[in-house]
PDB file of C-alpha atoms in Angstrom:
ATOM      1  CA  MET X   1     -11.421 -94.046 164.086  1.00  0.00           C
ATOM      2  CA  ASN X   2     -10.814 -97.629 165.219  1.00  0.00           C
ATOM      3  CA  ASP X   3      -8.606 -98.875 168.069  1.00  0.00           C
ATOM      4  CA  GLU X   4      -5.710 -99.765 165.784  1.00  0.00           C
ATOM      5  CA  GLN X   5      -5.572 -96.262 164.301  1.00  0.00           C
ATOM      6  CA  ILE X   6      -5.745 -94.707 167.758  1.00  0.00           C
ATOM      7  CA  ARG X   7      -2.840 -96.878 168.913  1.00  0.00           C
ATOM      8  CA  GLU X   8      -0.713 -95.886 165.946  1.00  0.00           C
ATOM      9  CA  ILE X   9      -1.104 -92.204 166.794  1.00  0.00           C
ATOM     10  CA  ALA X  10      -0.577 -92.838 170.516  1.00  0.00           C
ATOM     11  CA  ASP X  11       2.587 -94.870 169.903  1.00  0.00           C
ATOM     12  CA  ALA X  12       4.074 -91.976 167.918  1.00  0.00           C
ATOM     13  CA  ILE X  13       3.580 -89.836 171.036  1.00  0.00           C
ATOM     14  CA  LEU X  14       4.779 -92.534 173.429  1.00  0.00           C
ATOM     15  CA  TYR X  15       8.067 -93.133 171.630  1.00  0.00           C
ATOM     16  CA  GLU X  16       8.795 -89.516 170.672  1.00  0.00           C
ATOM     17  CA  GLY X  17      12.070 -89.695 172.613  1.00  0.00           C
ATOM     18  CA  TYR X  18      13.231 -92.665 170.573  1.00  0.00           C
ATOM     19  CA  LEU X  19      12.197 -91.166 167.233  1.00  0.00           C
ATOM     20  CA  LEU X  20      14.175 -87.940 167.669  1.00  0.00           C
ATOM     21  CA  TYR X  21      17.218 -89.171 169.633  1.00  0.00           C
ATOM     22  CA  PRO X  22      20.081 -89.201 169.082  1.00  0.00           C
ATOM     23  CA  TYR X  23      21.323 -87.505 165.974  1.00  0.00           C
ATOM     24  CA  ARG X  24      24.715 -87.408 167.670  1.00  0.00           C
ATOM     25  CA  ARG X  25      25.231 -88.539 171.271  1.00  0.00           C
ATOM     26  CA  SER X  26      27.787 -85.751 171.826  1.00  0.00           C
ATOM     27  CA  SER X  27      25.391 -82.999 170.738  1.00  0.00           C
ATOM     28  CA  ILE X  28      24.304 -80.693 173.580  1.00  0.00           C
ATOM     29  CA  LYS X  29      20.664 -80.823 172.538  1.00  0.00           C
ATOM     30  CA  ASN X  30      20.747 -84.617 172.981  1.00  0.00           C
ATOM     31  CA  ARG X  31      22.004 -84.542 176.571  1.00  0.00           C
ATOM     32  CA  GLN X  32      18.422 -84.737 177.856  1.00  0.00           C
ATOM     33  CA  ARG X  33      16.515 -87.382 175.978  1.00  0.00           C
ATOM     34  CA  TRP X  34      13.211 -87.433 177.843  1.00  0.00           C
ATOM     35  CA  THR X  35      11.571 -83.999 177.659  1.00  0.00           C
ATOM     36  CA  PHE X  36       7.972 -84.707 176.621  1.00  0.00           C
ATOM     37  CA  GLY X  37       5.113 -85.491 178.998  1.00  0.00           C
ATOM     38  CA  VAL X  38       7.222 -86.164 182.108  1.00  0.00           C
ATOM     39  CA  VAL X  39       5.273 -86.493 185.372  1.00  0.00           C
ATOM     40  CA  TYR X  40       7.816 -86.325 188.199  1.00  0.00           C
ATOM     41  CA  PRO X  41       7.594 -87.823 191.721  1.00  0.00           C
ATOM     42  CA  ARG X  42       5.675 -85.540 194.061  1.00  0.00           C
ATOM     43  CA  SER X  43       8.482 -85.240 196.645  1.00  0.00           C
ATOM     44  CA  TYR X  44      10.941 -84.086 193.990  1.00  0.00           C
ATOM     45  CA  SER X  45       8.433 -81.786 192.291  1.00  0.00           C
ATOM     46  CA  GLU X  46       7.555 -79.940 195.502  1.00  0.00           C
ATOM     47  CA  GLU X  47      11.245 -79.305 196.166  1.00  0.00           C
ATOM     48  CA  GLN X  48      11.821 -77.954 192.657  1.00  0.00           C
ATOM     49  CA  GLY X  49       8.723 -75.794 192.259  1.00  0.00           C
ATOM     50  CA  ILE X  50       6.121 -75.631 189.514  1.00  0.00           C
ATOM     51  CA  ASN X  51       8.611 -76.260 186.684  1.00  0.00           C
ATOM     52  CA  GLU X  52       8.702 -80.019 187.394  1.00  0.00           C
ATOM     53  CA  PRO X  53       5.027 -81.098 187.703  1.00  0.00           C
ATOM     54  CA  TRP X  54       3.925 -84.207 189.596  1.00  0.00           C
ATOM     55  CA  GLN X  55       0.408 -84.095 188.124  1.00  0.00           C
ATOM     56  CA  MET X  56      -1.031 -84.133 184.630  1.00  0.00           C
ATOM     57  CA  ARG X  57      -4.625 -83.065 184.007  1.00  0.00           C
ATOM     58  CA  THR X  58      -6.749 -83.780 180.928  1.00  0.00           C
ATOM     59  CA  GLU X  59     -10.130 -82.054 180.534  1.00  0.00           C
ATOM     60  CA  CYS X  60     -12.736 -82.383 177.813  1.00  0.00           C
ATOM     61  CA  LEU X  61     -16.453 -81.920 177.172  1.00  0.00           C
ATOM     62  CA  VAL X  62     -18.781 -84.820 176.401  1.00  0.00           C
ATOM     63  CA  ALA X  63     -22.335 -84.496 175.139  1.00  0.00           C
ATOM     64  CA  GLY X  64     -24.441 -87.397 176.372  1.00  0.00           C
ATOM     65  CA  SER X  65     -26.489 -88.725 179.254  1.00  0.00           C
ATOM     66  CA  GLU X  66     -25.797 -90.429 182.552  1.00  0.00           C
ATOM     67  CA  ASP X  67     -25.767 -93.734 180.639  1.00  0.00           C
ATOM     68  CA  THR X  68     -22.873 -92.588 178.426  1.00  0.00           C
ATOM     69  CA  LYS X  69     -19.802 -94.801 178.937  1.00  0.00           C
ATOM     70  CA  LEU X  70     -16.086 -93.932 178.880  1.00  0.00           C
ATOM     71  CA  ASP X  71     -12.983 -96.050 178.317  1.00  0.00           C
ATOM     72  CA  ILE X  72      -9.857 -94.240 179.493  1.00  0.00           C
ATOM     73  CA  THR X  73      -6.255 -95.390 179.207  1.00  0.00           C
ATOM     74  CA  MET X  74      -3.209 -93.719 180.701  1.00  0.00           C
ATOM     75  CA  ARG X  75       0.043 -94.616 178.908  1.00  0.00           C
ATOM     76  CA  PHE X  76       3.669 -93.760 179.650  1.00  0.00           C
ATOM     77  CA  LEU X  77       7.207 -95.099 179.572  1.00  0.00           C
ATOM     78  CA  HIS X  78       8.893 -96.589 182.654  1.00  0.00           C
ATOM     79  CA  LEU X  79      12.643 -96.214 182.203  1.00  0.00           C
ATOM     80  CA  LEU X  80      15.199 -98.992 182.582  1.00  0.00           C
ATOM     81  CA  LYS X  81      18.797 -97.850 183.018  1.00  0.00           C
ATOM     82  CA  HIS X  82      21.688 -99.849 181.570  1.00  0.00           C
ATOM     83  CA  THR X  83      25.274 -99.271 182.721  1.00  0.00           C
ATOM     84  CA  THR X  84      28.034-101.167 180.934  1.00  0.00           C
ATOM     85  CA  GLU X  85      31.285-101.393 182.846  1.00  0.00           C
ATOM     86  CA  GLN X  86      34.271-102.489 180.778  1.00  0.00           C
ATOM     87  CA  GLU X  87      37.684-103.317 182.132  1.00  0.00           C
ATOM     88  CA  GLU X  88      40.505-102.446 179.744  1.00  0.00           C
ATOM     89  CA  LYS X  89      44.240-102.889 179.587  1.00  0.00           C
ATOM     90  CA  ASP X  90      46.668-100.090 179.002  1.00  0.00           C
ATOM     91  CA  THR X  91      50.307 -99.363 179.721  1.00  0.00           C
ATOM     92  CA  ALA X  92      49.490 -98.237 183.256  1.00  0.00           C
ATOM     93  CA  GLY X  93      47.957-101.585 184.134  1.00  0.00           C
ATOM     94  CA  GLY X  94      44.292-101.116 183.349  1.00  0.00           C
ATOM     95  CA  TYR X  95      41.263 -98.930 183.911  1.00  0.00           C
ATOM     96  CA  ARG X  96      37.476 -99.107 183.752  1.00  0.00           C
ATOM     97  CA  SER X  97      35.179 -97.292 181.359  1.00  0.00           C
ATOM     98  CA  TYR X  98      31.424 -96.796 181.706  1.00  0.00           C
ATOM     99  CA  GLU X  99      28.635 -96.269 179.226  1.00  0.00           C
ATOM    100  CA  THR X 100      25.004 -95.683 180.220  1.00  0.00           C
ATOM    101  CA  TRP X 101      21.777 -95.607 178.252  1.00  0.00           C
ATOM    102  CA  GLU X 102      18.061 -95.806 178.972  1.00  0.00           C
ATOM    103  CA  GLU X 103      15.325 -98.029 177.632  1.00  0.00           C
ATOM    104  CA  GLY X 104      11.631 -97.174 177.876  1.00  0.00           C
ATOM    105  CA  MET X 105       9.112 -99.871 178.825  1.00  0.00           C
ATOM    106  CA  ALA X 106       5.479 -99.105 177.980  1.00  0.00           C
ATOM    107  CA  ARG X 107       3.024 -99.101 180.907  1.00  0.00           C
ATOM    108  CA  GLU X 108      -0.755 -98.727 180.853  1.00  0.00           C
ATOM    109  CA  VAL X 109      -3.429 -98.001 183.441  1.00  0.00           C
ATOM    110  CA  GLN X 110      -7.016 -98.516 182.298  1.00  0.00           C
ATOM    111  CA  GLY X 111     -10.451 -97.465 183.434  1.00  0.00           C
ATOM    112  CA  GLN X 112     -13.029 -99.331 181.379  1.00  0.00           C
ATOM    113  CA  ASP X 113     -16.819 -99.097 181.013  1.00  0.00           C
ATOM    114  CA  ILE X 114     -17.165 -96.029 183.255  1.00  0.00           C
ATOM    115  CA  SER X 115     -20.616 -94.439 183.258  1.00  0.00           C
ATOM    116  CA  LEU X 116     -21.077 -90.701 183.633  1.00  0.00           C
ATOM    117  CA  ARG X 117     -23.635 -91.463 186.320  1.00  0.00           C
ATOM    118  CA  GLU X 118     -20.950 -93.147 188.420  1.00  0.00           C
ATOM    119  CA  ILE X 119     -18.213 -90.528 188.154  1.00  0.00           C
ATOM    120  CA  SER X 120     -20.650 -87.615 188.461  1.00  0.00           C
ATOM    121  CA  THR X 121     -21.432 -88.901 191.943  1.00  0.00           C
ATOM    122  CA  GLN X 122     -17.979 -90.092 192.994  1.00  0.00           C
ATOM    123  CA  ALA X 123     -14.650 -90.000 191.189  1.00  0.00           C
ATOM    124  CA  ARG X 124     -13.074 -93.305 190.212  1.00  0.00           C
ATOM    125  CA  ARG X 125      -9.455 -93.729 191.289  1.00  0.00           C
ATOM    126  CA  VAL X 126      -7.311 -96.359 189.564  1.00  0.00           C
ATOM    127  CA  ALA X 127      -4.081 -97.118 191.421  1.00  0.00           C
ATOM    128  CA  LEU X 128      -0.741 -97.800 189.772  1.00  0.00           C
ATOM    129  CA  HIS X 129       2.146 -99.687 191.336  1.00  0.00           C
ATOM    130  CA  GLU X 130       5.164-101.228 189.669  1.00  0.00           C
ATOM    131  CA  ALA X 131       7.662-102.864 192.006  1.00  0.00           C
ATOM    132  CA  GLU X 132      11.348-102.140 191.756  1.00  0.00           C
ATOM    133  CA  VAL X 133      13.339-104.560 189.637  1.00  0.00           C
ATOM    134  CA  PRO X 134      16.485-105.563 191.549  1.00  0.00           C
ATOM    135  CA  ILE X 135      19.829-104.583 190.122  1.00  0.00           C
ATOM    136  CA  TYR X 136      21.141-107.535 188.178  1.00  0.00           C
ATOM    137  CA  PRO X 137      24.372-107.774 186.186  1.00  0.00           C
ATOM    138  CA  THR X 138      24.909-109.571 182.901  1.00  0.00           C
ATOM    139  CA  SER X 139      28.515-110.526 182.214  1.00  0.00           C
ATOM    140  CA  THR X 140      30.189-111.295 178.914  1.00  0.00           C
ATOM    141  CA  SER X 141      33.357-113.247 178.289  1.00  0.00           C
ATOM    142  CA  PRO X 142      36.536-111.431 177.269  1.00  0.00           C
ATOM    143  CA  THR X 143      36.617-110.288 173.669  1.00  0.00           C
ATOM    144  CA  GLU X 144      39.230-111.348 171.147  1.00  0.00           C
ATOM    145  CA  VAL X 145      40.670-107.837 170.979  1.00  0.00           C
ATOM    146  CA  PRO X 146      43.755-107.824 173.288  1.00  0.00           C
ATOM    147  CA  ILE X 147      42.965-104.457 174.908  1.00  0.00           C
ATOM    148  CA  TYR X 148      39.691-105.696 176.412  1.00  0.00           C
ATOM    149  CA  ARG X 149      39.298-108.149 179.293  1.00  0.00           C
ATOM    150  CA  ALA X 150      35.578-108.386 179.989  1.00  0.00           C
ATOM    151  CA  GLN X 151      32.464-106.282 180.384  1.00  0.00           C
ATOM    152  CA  GLU X 152      29.445-106.312 182.646  1.00  0.00           C
ATOM    153  CA  THR X 153      26.051-104.665 182.154  1.00  0.00           C
ATOM    154  CA  ILE X 154      24.035-103.610 185.181  1.00  0.00           C
ATOM    155  CA  ARG X 155      20.338-102.892 184.680  1.00  0.00           C
ATOM    156  CA  VAL X 156      18.215-100.882 187.114  1.00  0.00           C
ATOM    157  CA  GLN X 157      14.490-100.123 187.137  1.00  0.00           C
ATOM    158  CA  ARG X 158      13.075 -98.193 190.088  1.00  0.00           C
ATOM    159  CA  ALA X 159       9.680 -98.640 191.699  1.00  0.00           C
ATOM    160  CA  ILE X 160       6.901 -96.264 190.644  1.00  0.00           C
ATOM    161  CA  GLU X 161       3.563 -95.521 192.277  1.00  0.00           C
ATOM    162  CA  GLY X 162       0.674 -93.267 191.400  1.00  0.00           C
ATOM    163  CA  ALA X 163      -2.954 -93.062 190.386  1.00  0.00           C
ATOM    164  CA  MET X 164      -5.375 -91.958 187.698  1.00  0.00           C
ATOM    165  CA  THR X 165      -8.528 -90.243 188.983  1.00  0.00           C
ATOM    166  CA  ILE X 166     -11.515 -89.819 186.656  1.00  0.00           C
ATOM    167  CA  SER X 167     -14.426 -87.506 187.417  1.00  0.00           C
ATOM    168  CA  ALA X 168     -17.330 -85.805 185.638  1.00  0.00           C
ATOM    169  CA  LEU X 169     -19.233 -82.574 186.301  1.00  0.00           C
ATOM    170  CA  ARG X 170     -22.564 -81.836 184.696  1.00  0.00           C
ATOM    171  CA  VAL X 171     -22.303 -78.365 183.134  1.00  0.00           C
ATOM    172  CA  GLY X 172     -25.441 -78.441 180.989  1.00  0.00           C
ATOM    173  CA  GLU X 173     -28.583 -80.436 180.390  1.00  0.00           C
ATOM    174  CA  ASP X 174     -26.747 -83.027 178.286  1.00  0.00           C
ATOM    175  CA  LEU X 175     -23.194 -81.795 178.708  1.00  0.00           C
ATOM    176  CA  PHE X 176     -20.453 -83.051 181.035  1.00  0.00           C
ATOM    177  CA  LYS X 177     -16.949 -81.867 181.812  1.00  0.00           C
ATOM    178  CA  ILE X 178     -14.595 -84.857 182.110  1.00  0.00           C
ATOM    179  CA  THR X 179     -11.391 -84.588 184.148  1.00  0.00           C
ATOM    180  CA  VAL X 180      -8.595 -87.153 184.189  1.00  0.00           C
ATOM    181  CA  LEU X 181      -5.952 -86.436 186.842  1.00  0.00           C
ATOM    182  CA  ILE X 182      -2.675 -88.378 186.804  1.00  0.00           C
ATOM    183  CA  GLU X 183      -0.469 -88.248 189.919  1.00  0.00           C
ATOM    184  CA  ASN X 184       3.019 -89.593 190.562  1.00  0.00           C
ATOM    185  CA  MET X 185       3.455 -90.592 194.220  1.00  0.00           C
ATOM    186  CA  SER X 186       6.667 -92.589 193.764  1.00  0.00           C
ATOM    187  CA  ALA X 187       9.093 -92.612 196.691  1.00  0.00           C
ATOM    188  CA  MET X 188      12.442 -91.152 195.694  1.00  0.00           C
ATOM    189  CA  LYS X 189      15.895 -92.238 196.716  1.00  0.00           C
ATOM    190  CA  SER X 190      18.474 -89.581 197.494  1.00  0.00           C
ATOM    191  CA  ARG X 191      21.525 -89.164 195.313  1.00  0.00           C
ATOM    192  CA  ALA X 192      23.780 -90.625 197.990  1.00  0.00           C
ATOM    193  CA  SER X 193      21.717 -93.777 198.530  1.00  0.00           C
ATOM    194  CA  ALA X 194      21.345 -94.341 194.785  1.00  0.00           C
ATOM    195  CA  GLN X 195      25.097 -93.992 194.286  1.00  0.00           C
ATOM    196  CA  ALA X 196      25.829 -96.417 197.117  1.00  0.00           C
ATOM    197  CA  GLU X 197      23.412 -98.998 195.710  1.00  0.00           C
ATOM    198  CA  ASP X 198      24.860 -98.709 192.217  1.00  0.00           C
ATOM    199  CA  GLY X 199      28.376 -99.147 193.581  1.00  0.00           C
ATOM    200  CA  GLN X 200      29.449 -95.565 192.907  1.00  0.00           C
ATOM    201  CA  THR X 201      31.454 -93.256 195.134  1.00  0.00           C
ATOM    202  CA  ILE X 202      29.236 -91.465 197.651  1.00  0.00           C
ATOM    203  CA  LYS X 203      29.530 -87.701 197.723  1.00  0.00           C
ATOM    204  CA  PRO X 204      28.353 -85.568 200.669  1.00  0.00           C
ATOM    205  CA  ARG X 205      25.329 -84.230 198.795  1.00  0.00           C
ATOM    206  CA  GLN X 206      21.727 -85.388 199.105  1.00  0.00           C
ATOM    207  CA  GLU X 207      20.052 -83.685 196.158  1.00  0.00           C
ATOM    208  CA  TYR X 208      18.523 -85.765 193.397  1.00  0.00           C
ATOM    209  CA  GLN X 209      20.189 -86.405 190.063  1.00  0.00           C
ATOM    210  CA  ARG X 210      18.057 -85.982 186.953  1.00  0.00           C
ATOM    211  CA  ASP X 211      18.853 -89.512 185.770  1.00  0.00           C
ATOM    212  CA  GLU X 212      17.678 -90.966 189.076  1.00  0.00           C
ATOM    213  CA  VAL X 213      14.547 -88.799 189.123  1.00  0.00           C
ATOM    214  CA  LEU X 214      13.568 -89.970 185.644  1.00  0.00           C
ATOM    215  CA  LEU X 215      13.733 -93.600 186.773  1.00  0.00           C
ATOM    216  CA  HIS X 216      10.838 -92.805 189.137  1.00  0.00           C
ATOM    217  CA  SER X 217       8.955 -90.638 186.613  1.00  0.00           C
ATOM    218  CA  PHE X 218       6.183 -91.267 184.107  1.00  0.00           C
ATOM    219  CA  VAL X 219       7.703 -90.354 180.721  1.00  0.00           C
ATOM    220  CA  SER X 220       5.839 -89.447 177.511  1.00  0.00           C
ATOM    221  CA  THR X 221       2.631 -89.537 179.532  1.00  0.00           C
ATOM    222  CA  HIS X 222      -0.703 -89.194 177.725  1.00  0.00           C
ATOM    223  CA  THR X 223      -4.310 -90.337 177.952  1.00  0.00           C
ATOM    224  CA  ILE X 224      -6.601 -92.010 175.439  1.00  0.00           C
ATOM    225  CA  LEU X 225     -10.315 -91.297 175.919  1.00  0.00           C
ATOM    226  CA  GLN X 226     -13.099 -93.128 174.087  1.00  0.00           C
ATOM    227  CA  VAL X 227     -16.827 -92.513 174.476  1.00  0.00           C
ATOM    228  CA  ARG X 228     -19.858 -94.699 173.794  1.00  0.00           C
ATOM    229  CA  GLN X 229     -23.445 -93.421 173.530  1.00  0.00           C
ATOM    230  CA  GLY X 230     -22.123 -89.877 173.472  1.00  0.00           C
ATOM    231  CA  THR X 231     -19.819 -87.520 171.586  1.00  0.00           C
ATOM    232  CA  PHE X 232     -16.844 -85.330 172.367  1.00  0.00           C
ATOM    233  CA  VAL X 233     -17.342 -81.574 171.939  1.00  0.00           C
ATOM    234  CA  SER X 234     -14.519 -79.833 170.095  1.00  0.00           C
ATOM    235  CA  LEU X 235     -12.636 -77.368 172.295  1.00  0.00           C
ATOM    236  CA  LEU X 236     -11.126 -75.655 169.248  1.00  0.00           C
ATOM    237  CA  GLU X 237     -14.365 -75.178 167.282  1.00  0.00           C
ATOM    238  CA  PRO X 238     -17.184 -75.696 169.788  1.00  0.00           C
ATOM    239  CA  PRO X 239     -20.871 -75.169 168.964  1.00  0.00           C
ATOM    240  CA  ASP X 240     -22.274 -71.819 170.032  1.00  0.00           C
ATOM    241  CA  GLU X 241     -24.011 -73.054 173.181  1.00  0.00           C
ATOM    242  CA  PRO X 242     -20.981 -74.623 175.004  1.00  0.00           C
ATOM    243  CA  ALA X 243     -18.417 -72.197 173.569  1.00  0.00           C
ATOM    244  CA  ASP X 244     -17.824 -70.442 176.900  1.00  0.00           C
ATOM    245  CA  LEU X 245     -17.337 -73.771 178.652  1.00  0.00           C
ATOM    246  CA  ALA X 246     -14.795 -74.853 176.037  1.00  0.00           C
ATOM    247  CA  LYS X 247     -12.735 -71.715 176.726  1.00  0.00           C
ATOM    248  CA  ALA X 248     -12.732 -72.299 180.481  1.00  0.00           C
TER     249      ALA X 248
END
């Protein structure tokens, strides 16, 4: 399978949220768009318990030697939140309406040309950091429809931070167990501080909102592993010799 074919399959996974959402915005099952492969910030995860993981682990078996090379790519979506504020006229003198939606921006972290000799001795850690994009509004002129005056779109993208750690353990003469550990170490903002920054009314509660948490999360997270001078061992139908290791 070549790189282009791999990317086609990986993109189907990456954009799963877009492909299935929404049938109808009002439908209950569409209230939570991002449900696949979410790696949450560690601080939030530890408050919520094991149901909201801050790590993702990929394990596989590779048959090869210490000269076998790996290319590993971590891919996910980094969300960008849009809020459109529209001022409207009515008989009472006017009011504001809001509409929000999220856009996913693809991010990648790569570890290239990694030898099993290297990561059998010491794990390789690849850091990830994406700075916060400041809140910036985009205004439009009043429409021709008399009820509308003007609208403004505010876009927000929070900072994210984490790492991908790659290691190998020799489990046989020519057999290695590969582990890829993804961690989300993003610093979270409380609900109150996020509301204040977005210009919303502050409520006396400090817990995190799901929408805010997702802005600091890795969404649709997955890894692509490629091997040179070696082969992957099937975990579903392994050869007799490493069968026990594949079940572990």
